[in-house]
Amino acid sequence: MSTEVALRLSGNFIGGEWLPAASGRTFEDRNPTDHDDLVGIFPESGREDVEVAVAAARGAYPGWRDTPAPRRAEILYAAGAILTRDKEELARLMTREMGKVLAEARGDVQEAIDMAFLAAGEGRRLFGFTTPSELPNKFAMCVRQPIGVCALVTPWNFPMAIPAWKSMAALIAGNTIVIKPATDTPASVVALGRVFEEAELPAGVFNVVIGSGSEVGDPLVTHNDVKVVSFTGSTDVGRRISSACAPTFKRLHLEMGGKNAILILEDADVDLAVEGAVWGAFGTTGQRCTASSRLLVHEDIVGEFTEKLVARARTLQVGNGLEPGVQVGPLVSERQRETVARYVEIGMREGATLLCGGEKLTEGELSRGWFFAPTVFGDATPEMRISREEIFGPVTTVIPIGSFEEGVKVANSVEYGLSGSVYTRDVERAFRAMRDFETGIFYVNSSTIGAEVHLPFGGIKNTGNGHREAGIAGIEVFTEWKSIYVDFSGRLQRAQIDTHESAD
Ligand code: NAP
Ligand code: MG
């Protein structure tokens, strides 16, 4: 079925069927590049739909749990092949829905493909371990077990990659899923549902309920039959979900905001650092949790660096991400663009120097979308709000620093701890930065963005709550350890006692 048709028919995906919301209500999903372009019409669901979906996932759980993992893997391999076949169509749809430029949308779908194959490979591993027992004729081992129904709540900035990271890991481990995509980008998750349907995932194993955070997200994450919640989004919402889940001790995985720093030392290759800063700050229009929103530049080179950065930022081509040559798309929504505009005002009031951009782009074709000029602030101090708060738009801030030590201190002075990077040719300082940055991800001589799917992804401090996704670490979120002892001595053996009983 073509994506066009799929979208026209799209509803919630529950128990293997595409259903309208119980309320019968719908909402429009529009292209942020061009308001006149209606991407799709989606159900505006609520608690009732959540109930049905959770029941479907619960019903499908025993069968899926007991399906051998290598068989589960075959379905994920099939899903990966379908995603590969449809990559271009899915990427184009994503650009229309979310605005990121086509090359990046292809990358987003590619992450889903990579995750499908990575998770499928785990179907023949899912390793636990065996270990000696302290007693004779006794065997000890540790196995992974699935947990049950998982609620996945995802953001709009990686419309397919993040849902895929979470769902592929949950599925290979033997769990069933109800996913609530961001209201701004339901189409990519609907497409993922279609992919699983074609791959013949059993009905009810993967369910999609579309609707708002309050009407669908909240009843879903607090549902008694939901055993795992995996959320990616803002720190504010993450904190709310954390409190809501605490009374029932649900397994909770949170990936939240970032305020990522690149530390550029006086011995850095300045041109390379400028390239990294431009990509990290303006890629995905700055709407990445790993965006390079702080540039901590040694004062010896800050003049040269800033001049080159501003020159590059000015040449970036902003426009429709489907057009060749365009490097920066729109913000995802009017609200997001208003947030960015507000932060530019805050930066100016705080006394930072606006070096370029700082305004909405409304000329010609751009008037139909939520465009904003790539923006650079200079002469900022670490205390300013633009240096501490996540803006989530095409705005970056240059903060001059006097030494490596000061740079690390400033880098670590924010509440977030997702990604960081250092540009230097000095191996000793590179290693010290690797050790001392308070982040879950770190790069040397590269930007703060560019995670690969087989490594753990996530952050510390107010970015995360101790879990990681993707990589093998992603499996941890969706499995419980069970320790199993088998005594074949034929008599009662008492651990810790019989091994240390004195002879008399
Ligand atoms: P958001 O507003 O927190 O929304 C994230 C998801 O949570 C959406 O699906 C949203 O639904 C839902 N939600 C909202 N309120 C809820 C509630 N009370 N209960 C349950 N669910 C609720 O974040 P966003 O604006 O979509 O995404 C941007 C944020 O995500 C940034 O802070 C960014 O740093 C973070 N992010 C982090 C990572 C990471 O891995 N650390 C990766 C990507 C993005 P609606 O769409 O209906 O509001
Ligand atoms: Mg939209």
Coordinates of C-alpha atoms and ligand atoms in Angstrom, one line a residue:
M1 CA 0.0 0.0 0.0
S2 CA 1.4 3.4 -0.9
T3 CA 2.1 5.8 2.0
E4 CA -0.5 8.2 0.6
V5 CA -3.2 5.6 0.9
A6 CA -1.9 4.5 4.3
L7 CA -2.2 8.0 5.6
R8 CA -5.7 8.6 4.3
L9 CA -6.8 5.5 6.1
S10 CA -4.7 6.0 9.2
G11 CA -6.2 5.4 12.6
N12 CA -5.0 3.9 15.8
F13 CA -3.4 0.5 15.4
I14 CA -4.9 -1.8 18.0
G15 CA -5.0 -5.6 18.1
G16 CA -4.0 -5.7 14.5
E17 CA -6.7 -3.4 13.3
W18 CA -6.8 0.3 12.2
L19 CA -9.5 2.0 14.2
P20 CA -10.8 5.5 14.6
A21 CA -10.7 7.1 18.1
A22 CA -13.6 6.0 20.3
S23 CA -14.7 9.7 20.4
G24 CA -14.7 9.8 16.6
R25 CA -12.7 13.0 16.7
T26 CA -9.7 13.7 14.5
F27 CA -7.0 16.3 14.0
E28 CA -5.0 17.7 11.1
D29 CA -1.3 17.2 10.7
R30 CA 0.2 20.0 8.6
N31 CA 3.6 20.5 6.9
P32 CA 5.7 23.0 8.9
T33 CA 7.2 24.1 5.5
D34 CA 3.9 24.9 4.0
H35 CA 0.7 25.2 6.1
D36 CA -1.4 24.6 3.1
D37 CA -0.1 21.1 2.8
L38 CA -2.2 18.7 4.8
V39 CA 0.0 15.7 5.6
G40 CA -2.7 13.5 7.2
I41 CA -5.7 13.3 9.4
F42 CA -5.3 11.4 12.6
P43 CA -7.5 10.2 15.5
E44 CA -7.7 12.4 18.6
S45 CA -7.8 9.5 21.1
G46 CA -8.4 9.4 24.8
R47 CA -8.5 7.1 27.8
E48 CA -11.0 4.7 26.2
D49 CA -8.7 4.0 23.3
V50 CA -5.8 3.5 25.7
E51 CA -7.8 0.9 27.7
V52 CA -8.5 -1.1 24.5
A53 CA -4.9 -0.9 23.3
V54 CA -3.4 -1.9 26.7
A55 CA -5.9 -4.8 26.8
A56 CA -4.8 -5.9 23.3
A57 CA -1.1 -5.7 24.3
R58 CA -1.8 -7.7 27.5
G59 CA -3.7 -10.3 25.5
A60 CA -0.9 -10.7 23.0
Y61 CA 1.8 -10.9 25.7
P62 CA 1.9 -14.6 26.6
G63 CA 2.1 -15.7 23.0
W64 CA 4.8 -13.3 22.1
R65 CA 6.8 -14.0 25.3
D66 CA 6.7 -17.7 24.5
T67 CA 7.7 -17.3 20.9
P68 CA 11.4 -18.3 20.7
A69 CA 13.6 -15.2 20.4
P70 CA 15.1 -16.3 17.1
R71 CA 11.6 -16.5 15.7
R72 CA 10.8 -13.0 17.0
A73 CA 14.1 -12.0 15.3
E74 CA 12.9 -13.2 11.9
I75 CA 10.0 -10.7 12.1
L76 CA 12.4 -7.9 13.0
Y77 CA 14.6 -8.8 10.0
A78 CA 11.6 -8.7 7.8
A79 CA 10.7 -5.3 9.3
G80 CA 14.2 -4.1 8.5
A81 CA 13.9 -5.2 4.9
I82 CA 10.6 -3.5 4.4
L83 CA 12.0 -0.3 5.9
T84 CA 15.0 -0.6 3.5
R85 CA 12.7 -1.0 0.6
D86 CA 10.5 2.0 1.6
K87 CA 13.3 4.2 2.9
E88 CA 13.0 6.9 0.3
E89 CA 9.2 7.2 0.6
L90 CA 9.3 7.2 4.4
A91 CA 12.0 9.8 4.4
R92 CA 10.0 12.1 2.1
L93 CA 7.0 11.7 4.3
M94 CA 9.1 12.6 7.3
T95 CA 10.4 15.8 5.7
R96 CA 6.9 16.8 4.9
E97 CA 5.6 16.1 8.3
M98 CA 8.5 17.3 10.5
G99 CA 10.6 19.6 8.3
K100 CA 14.1 18.1 8.6
V101 CA 16.0 18.1 5.3
L102 CA 15.7 15.0 3.2
A103 CA 19.3 13.8 3.8
E104 CA 18.6 13.9 7.6
A105 CA 15.2 12.2 7.2
R106 CA 16.9 9.4 5.3
G107 CA 19.3 9.2 8.2
D108 CA 16.4 9.0 10.7
V109 CA 14.9 6.0 8.7
Q110 CA 18.3 4.4 8.4
E111 CA 18.6 4.4 12.2
A112 CA 15.3 2.5 12.4
I113 CA 16.8 0.0 9.8
D114 CA 20.0 -0.3 11.7
M115 CA 18.1 -0.8 15.0
A116 CA 15.9 -3.5 13.4
F117 CA 18.9 -5.5 12.3
L118 CA 20.8 -4.9 15.6
A119 CA 17.8 -6.1 17.7
A120 CA 17.2 -9.0 15.3
G121 CA 20.8 -10.1 15.8
E122 CA 20.1 -10.2 19.6
G123 CA 17.4 -12.8 18.9
R124 CA 20.2 -15.4 18.8
R125 CA 22.0 -14.0 21.8
L126 CA 20.0 -12.2 24.6
F127 CA 22.8 -13.5 26.7
G128 CA 22.5 -14.2 30.4
F129 CA 25.3 -16.0 32.2
T130 CA 26.2 -19.1 34.1
T131 CA 28.5 -18.9 37.1
P132 CA 29.8 -21.4 39.7
S133 CA 27.8 -22.1 42.8
E134 CA 29.4 -21.9 46.2
L135 CA 28.0 -25.4 47.0
P136 CA 28.9 -28.8 45.4
N137 CA 26.4 -30.3 42.9
K138 CA 24.6 -27.1 42.4
F139 CA 24.2 -25.1 39.2
A140 CA 23.7 -21.3 39.0
M141 CA 22.6 -19.2 36.1
C142 CA 21.0 -15.8 35.3
V143 CA 18.5 -15.3 32.5
R144 CA 16.8 -12.3 31.0
Q145 CA 13.0 -12.3 31.0
P146 CA 10.6 -9.9 29.3
I147 CA 8.5 -7.7 31.6
G148 CA 5.1 -7.3 29.9
V149 CA 3.2 -4.4 28.3
C150 CA 5.5 -1.4 27.6
A151 CA 4.3 2.1 27.1
L152 CA 6.5 4.1 24.7
V153 CA 6.0 7.9 24.6
T154 CA 8.1 9.6 21.9
P155 CA 9.0 13.1 20.7
W156 CA 8.7 14.7 17.3
N157 CA 12.4 15.4 16.5
F158 CA 13.3 11.8 15.5
P159 CA 9.9 10.7 14.4
M160 CA 11.0 7.2 13.4
A161 CA 14.5 6.6 14.9
I162 CA 13.4 7.0 18.6
P163 CA 10.2 4.9 18.2
A164 CA 12.4 2.2 16.5
W165 CA 15.1 2.3 19.2
K166 CA 12.5 1.6 21.8
S167 CA 10.2 -0.8 20.1
M168 CA 12.8 -3.0 18.4
A169 CA 14.5 -3.6 21.8
A170 CA 11.2 -4.2 23.6
L171 CA 10.0 -6.6 21.0
I172 CA 13.1 -8.8 20.6
A173 CA 13.1 -9.2 24.4
G174 CA 9.5 -10.5 24.2
N175 CA 7.4 -7.6 25.4
T176 CA 4.3 -6.1 23.8
I177 CA 3.9 -2.4 23.2
V178 CA 1.5 0.5 23.2
I179 CA 3.2 3.6 21.6
K180 CA 2.0 7.2 21.8
P181 CA 3.8 9.3 19.2
A182 CA 4.2 13.0 19.5
T183 CA 1.1 14.9 18.2
D184 CA 3.3 16.8 15.7
T185 CA 4.6 13.6 14.0
P186 CA 2.2 10.6 14.2
A187 CA 2.8 9.6 10.5
S188 CA 6.2 8.0 11.0
V189 CA 4.8 5.8 13.8
V190 CA 1.8 4.9 11.8
A191 CA 4.2 3.9 9.0
L192 CA 6.1 1.8 11.5
G193 CA 2.8 0.1 12.4
R194 CA 2.3 -0.7 8.7
V195 CA 5.8 -2.1 8.5
F196 CA 5.2 -4.5 11.4
E197 CA 1.8 -5.4 10.0
E198 CA 3.4 -6.4 6.7
A199 CA 6.2 -8.2 8.5
E200 CA 3.4 -10.3 10.1
L201 CA 4.0 -9.4 13.7
P202 CA 1.2 -11.0 15.6
A203 CA -1.9 -8.8 16.2
G204 CA -1.7 -6.9 19.5
V205 CA 2.0 -7.1 19.9
F206 CA 2.6 -3.5 18.6
N207 CA -0.2 -1.0 19.2
V208 CA -0.4 2.7 18.3
V209 CA -2.6 5.2 20.0
I210 CA -2.5 8.8 18.7
G211 CA -3.5 11.8 20.8
S212 CA -2.2 14.4 23.2
G213 CA 0.1 14.0 26.1
S214 CA -2.7 14.7 28.6
E215 CA -5.5 12.7 27.0
V216 CA -3.4 9.6 25.9
G217 CA 0.1 9.9 27.4
D218 CA -1.0 10.3 31.0
P219 CA -3.6 7.5 31.1
L220 CA -1.2 5.2 29.3
V221 CA 1.9 5.7 31.5
T222 CA -0.2 5.4 34.7
H223 CA -2.2 2.3 33.5
N224 CA -1.9 -0.5 36.0
D225 CA -1.3 -3.2 33.3
V226 CA 1.6 -1.2 31.9
K227 CA 4.8 -2.6 33.4
V228 CA 7.5 -0.5 31.6
V229 CA 7.4 3.1 30.6
S230 CA 10.0 4.4 28.2
F231 CA 9.8 8.2 27.5
T232 CA 11.9 10.6 25.4
G233 CA 11.0 14.3 25.6
S234 CA 11.4 17.3 27.8
T235 CA 12.7 17.3 31.3
D236 CA 9.5 18.9 32.6
V237 CA 7.2 16.2 31.2
G238 CA 9.8 13.5 32.2
R239 CA 9.6 14.7 35.8
R240 CA 5.8 14.6 35.8
I241 CA 5.8 11.1 34.4
S242 CA 8.4 10.1 37.0
S243 CA 6.1 11.2 39.9
A244 CA 3.1 9.6 38.2
C245 CA 4.9 6.2 37.9
A246 CA 6.5 6.2 41.4
P247 CA 3.6 4.8 43.4
T248 CA 3.4 1.6 41.3
F249 CA 7.2 1.2 41.0
K250 CA 7.0 0.8 37.2
R251 CA 10.2 0.3 35.4
L252 CA 10.8 3.8 34.0
H253 CA 13.3 4.9 31.4
L254 CA 13.6 8.6 30.8
E255 CA 15.6 10.4 28.1
M256 CA 15.3 14.2 28.4
G257 CA 16.8 17.5 27.5
G258 CA 20.3 18.6 26.8
K259 CA 22.5 21.8 26.7
N260 CA 25.5 20.3 25.0
A261 CA 28.9 22.0 24.9
I262 CA 31.8 21.9 22.4
L263 CA 35.1 22.9 24.1
I264 CA 37.4 24.4 21.5
L265 CA 40.9 24.8 22.8
E266 CA 43.6 27.1 21.5
D267 CA 45.5 24.3 19.7
A268 CA 42.3 23.1 17.8
D269 CA 42.0 22.9 14.0
V270 CA 39.7 26.0 13.9
D271 CA 38.2 25.2 10.5
L272 CA 37.3 21.7 11.5
A273 CA 35.8 23.0 14.8
V274 CA 33.7 25.5 12.8
E275 CA 32.4 22.7 10.6
G276 CA 31.5 20.7 13.6
A277 CA 29.8 23.6 15.3
V278 CA 27.7 24.5 12.3
W279 CA 26.6 20.9 11.9
G280 CA 25.9 20.4 15.6
A281 CA 24.1 23.7 16.1
F282 CA 22.0 24.0 12.9
G283 CA 21.5 20.4 11.8
T284 CA 17.8 19.4 12.3
T285 CA 17.3 23.2 12.7
G286 CA 18.9 22.8 16.2
Q287 CA 16.0 20.6 17.3
R288 CA 18.2 17.8 18.6
C289 CA 18.6 16.8 22.2
T290 CA 22.4 16.6 21.4
A291 CA 22.5 20.0 19.6
S292 CA 25.7 22.0 20.0
S293 CA 24.1 24.9 21.8
R294 CA 27.1 26.1 23.7
L295 CA 30.5 26.8 22.1
L296 CA 33.2 27.2 24.8
V297 CA 36.1 28.8 22.9
H298 CA 39.5 29.6 24.2
E299 CA 40.0 33.4 24.2
D300 CA 43.2 33.1 22.0
I301 CA 41.1 31.9 19.1
V302 CA 37.6 33.1 19.9
G303 CA 37.9 36.0 17.4
E304 CA 39.0 33.9 14.5
F305 CA 36.5 31.1 15.4
T306 CA 33.5 33.4 15.8
E307 CA 34.2 35.2 12.5
K308 CA 34.4 32.0 10.6
L309 CA 31.3 30.5 12.3
V310 CA 29.2 33.6 11.6
A311 CA 30.3 33.6 7.9
R312 CA 29.3 30.0 7.6
A313 CA 26.0 30.4 9.4
R314 CA 25.1 33.3 7.1
T315 CA 25.6 31.1 4.0
L316 CA 23.3 28.3 5.2
Q317 CA 20.4 27.8 2.9
V318 CA 17.1 27.7 4.7
G319 CA 14.0 26.4 3.0
N320 CA 12.0 23.4 2.0
G321 CA 13.9 20.3 3.0
L322 CA 12.8 18.4 0.0
E323 CA 14.7 20.8 -2.3
P324 CA 18.3 20.0 -3.2
G325 CA 20.8 22.3 -1.6
V326 CA 18.6 23.3 1.3
Q327 CA 20.5 22.8 4.6
V328 CA 18.1 24.0 7.2
G329 CA 14.4 23.4 7.4
P330 CA 11.7 25.1 9.4
L331 CA 10.9 24.7 13.1
V332 CA 8.4 21.9 13.7
S333 CA 5.6 24.2 14.8
E334 CA 4.6 27.8 15.3
R335 CA 4.9 27.2 19.1
Q336 CA 8.5 26.0 18.7
R337 CA 9.3 29.1 16.6
E338 CA 7.8 31.4 19.2
T339 CA 10.0 29.7 21.9
V340 CA 13.1 30.4 19.8
A341 CA 12.1 34.0 19.2
R342 CA 11.5 34.5 22.9
Y343 CA 15.0 33.1 23.7
V344 CA 16.6 35.5 21.2
E345 CA 15.0 38.4 23.1
I346 CA 16.1 37.0 26.4
G347 CA 19.7 36.7 25.1
M348 CA 19.7 40.3 23.9
R349 CA 18.3 41.6 27.2
E350 CA 21.0 39.6 29.1
G351 CA 23.7 41.5 27.1
A352 CA 25.0 38.8 24.7
T353 CA 25.9 40.1 21.3
L354 CA 23.6 39.0 18.4
L355 CA 26.1 38.2 15.6
C356 CA 23.7 36.9 13.0
G357 CA 20.1 35.7 12.5
G358 CA 17.8 36.4 15.4
E359 CA 14.7 36.7 13.3
K360 CA 11.8 34.8 11.7
L361 CA 12.2 34.3 8.0
T362 CA 9.0 35.4 6.2
E363 CA 10.0 36.4 2.7
G364 CA 8.3 34.7 -0.3
E365 CA 7.9 31.0 0.0
L366 CA 9.2 31.0 3.5
S367 CA 6.1 32.9 4.7
R368 CA 4.2 29.6 4.4
G369 CA 6.3 27.9 7.1
W370 CA 7.9 28.2 10.5
F371 CA 11.3 29.4 9.4
F372 CA 13.9 31.1 11.6
A373 CA 17.4 32.4 10.6
P374 CA 20.4 30.5 11.9
T375 CA 21.5 32.5 14.9
V376 CA 24.8 33.0 16.7
F377 CA 25.2 34.9 20.0
G378 CA 28.7 36.0 21.0
D379 CA 30.3 37.4 24.2
A380 CA 28.0 35.3 26.4
T381 CA 28.7 34.3 30.0
P382 CA 27.9 31.0 31.5
E383 CA 25.3 32.5 33.8
M384 CA 23.0 33.7 31.1
R385 CA 19.8 31.8 30.5
I386 CA 20.7 31.3 26.8
S387 CA 23.9 29.5 28.1
R388 CA 22.0 27.3 30.5
E389 CA 18.5 26.5 29.2
E390 CA 17.6 24.3 26.3
I391 CA 16.3 26.4 23.4
F392 CA 15.7 23.6 20.8
G393 CA 16.1 25.7 17.8
P394 CA 18.8 27.1 15.4
V395 CA 20.5 29.2 18.1
T396 CA 24.0 28.7 19.4
T397 CA 26.0 30.7 21.9
V398 CA 29.8 31.4 22.0
I399 CA 31.2 31.6 25.5
P400 CA 34.9 32.7 25.7
I401 CA 36.9 30.7 28.2
G402 CA 40.5 31.3 29.6
S403 CA 41.7 27.7 30.1
F404 CA 41.0 24.0 29.7
E405 CA 40.0 23.8 33.3
E406 CA 37.6 26.7 33.1
G407 CA 36.1 25.1 30.0
V408 CA 35.4 21.8 31.7
K409 CA 33.9 23.7 34.7
V410 CA 31.6 25.7 32.5
A411 CA 30.7 22.7 30.4
N412 CA 29.6 20.9 33.6
S413 CA 27.8 23.9 35.1
V414 CA 24.4 23.1 33.6
E415 CA 21.6 20.9 34.9
Y416 CA 21.8 18.6 31.8
G417 CA 24.4 15.9 30.9
L418 CA 23.7 14.4 27.5
S419 CA 26.6 15.0 25.0
G420 CA 29.8 17.0 24.9
S421 CA 32.9 17.3 22.7
V422 CA 36.4 18.7 22.6
Y423 CA 38.5 20.0 19.7
T424 CA 42.2 19.8 20.5
R425 CA 45.4 18.2 19.1
D426 CA 46.7 17.5 22.6
V427 CA 46.1 13.9 23.5
E428 CA 46.5 14.5 27.2
R429 CA 43.8 17.1 27.3
A430 CA 41.6 15.1 25.0
F431 CA 41.7 12.2 27.5
R432 CA 41.1 14.4 30.5
A433 CA 38.1 15.9 28.8
M434 CA 36.8 12.4 28.0
R435 CA 37.0 11.6 31.7
D436 CA 35.8 14.9 33.2
F437 CA 32.8 15.9 31.1
E438 CA 29.6 15.1 33.0
T439 CA 27.8 13.6 30.0
G440 CA 26.6 10.2 28.8
I441 CA 28.1 10.7 25.3
F442 CA 31.4 12.4 24.3
Y443 CA 33.2 13.1 21.1
V444 CA 36.8 14.1 20.3
N445 CA 37.4 16.3 17.3
S446 CA 33.8 15.9 16.2
S447 CA 30.5 17.6 16.9
T448 CA 28.1 16.7 19.8
I449 CA 25.8 14.9 17.4
G450 CA 26.4 11.7 15.5
A451 CA 25.4 8.8 17.8
E452 CA 25.6 5.3 16.3
V453 CA 22.9 2.8 17.0
H454 CA 25.0 0.0 18.5
L455 CA 26.4 2.2 21.4
P456 CA 24.3 3.1 24.4
F457 CA 22.5 6.4 24.0
G458 CA 21.5 8.7 26.9
G459 CA 22.6 11.1 29.5
I460 CA 23.1 11.8 33.2
K461 CA 22.0 14.5 35.6
N462 CA 18.6 16.0 34.5
T463 CA 18.9 14.3 31.1
G464 CA 18.3 10.8 32.2
N465 CA 17.4 8.5 35.1
G466 CA 20.2 5.9 34.8
H467 CA 19.1 3.9 31.8
R468 CA 20.3 4.0 28.2
E469 CA 18.7 3.2 24.9
A470 CA 20.0 1.6 21.7
G471 CA 23.0 -0.7 21.7
I472 CA 22.8 -3.7 23.9
A473 CA 22.1 -1.4 26.8
G474 CA 18.6 -0.8 25.3
I475 CA 17.7 -4.4 26.1
E476 CA 18.3 -3.7 29.8
V477 CA 15.3 -1.4 30.0
F478 CA 13.0 -4.1 28.7
T479 CA 14.2 -7.2 30.6
E480 CA 14.3 -8.3 34.2
W481 CA 17.1 -10.6 35.5
K482 CA 16.1 -13.9 37.0
S483 CA 18.7 -15.8 39.0
I484 CA 18.1 -19.6 38.9
Y485 CA 19.7 -22.2 41.2
V486 CA 19.5 -25.9 40.4
D487 CA 20.5 -28.3 43.2
F488 CA 21.3 -31.8 42.0
S489 CA 23.0 -33.0 45.2
G490 CA 19.8 -34.8 46.4
R491 CA 20.0 -33.2 49.8
L492 CA 19.3 -29.9 51.5
Q493 CA 22.3 -27.6 51.1
R494 CA 22.3 -24.3 52.9
A495 CA 24.0 -21.4 51.2
Q496 CA 26.4 -19.3 53.3
I497 CA 25.9 -21.9 56.2
D498 CA 27.1 -25.3 55.0
T499 CA 30.1 -23.8 53.3
H500 CA 31.4 -22.2 56.5
E501 CA 30.2 -24.6 59.3
S502 CA 33.0 -25.6 61.5
A503 CA 33.8 -29.3 61.7
D504 CA 32.9 -29.8 65.5
Ligands
NAP1 P1 7.6 16.8 25.2 O1 6.8 18.0 25.1 O2 8.1 16.5 26.5 O3 6.8 15.6 24.6 C1 7.3 14.3 24.5 C2 6.2 13.3 24.4 O4 5.5 13.3 25.7 C3 5.1 13.7 23.4 O5 4.7 12.5 22.8 C4 4.1 14.4 24.2 O6 2.8 14.3 23.7 C5 4.2 13.5 25.5 N1 3.6 14.1 26.7 C6 3.4 15.4 26.9 N2 2.8 15.6 28.2 C7 2.6 14.3 28.7 C8 2.0 13.8 29.9 N3 1.6 14.6 30.8 N4 2.0 12.5 30.1 C9 2.5 11.6 29.2 N5 3.0 12.1 28.0 C10 3.1 13.4 27.7 O7 8.9 17.0 24.3 P2 8.9 17.4 22.8 O8 8.7 18.9 22.7 O9 8.1 16.5 21.9 O10 10.5 17.0 22.4 C11 11.5 17.9 22.7 C12 12.2 17.5 23.9 O11 12.7 16.1 23.8 C13 13.5 18.3 24.1 O12 13.6 18.6 25.5 C14 14.6 17.3 23.8 O13 15.8 17.5 24.4 C15 14.0 16.0 24.2 N6 14.7 14.9 23.5 C16 15.5 14.1 24.3 C17 16.2 13.1 23.7 C18 17.1 12.2 24.5 O14 17.4 11.1 24.0 N7 17.7 12.7 25.6 C19 16.0 12.8 22.3 C20 15.1 13.6 21.6 C21 14.4 14.7 22.2 P3 2.3 15.6 22.7 O15 3.2 15.5 21.5 O16 0.9 15.2 22.4 O17 2.5 16.8 23.5
MG2 MG 2.9 18.7 11.8

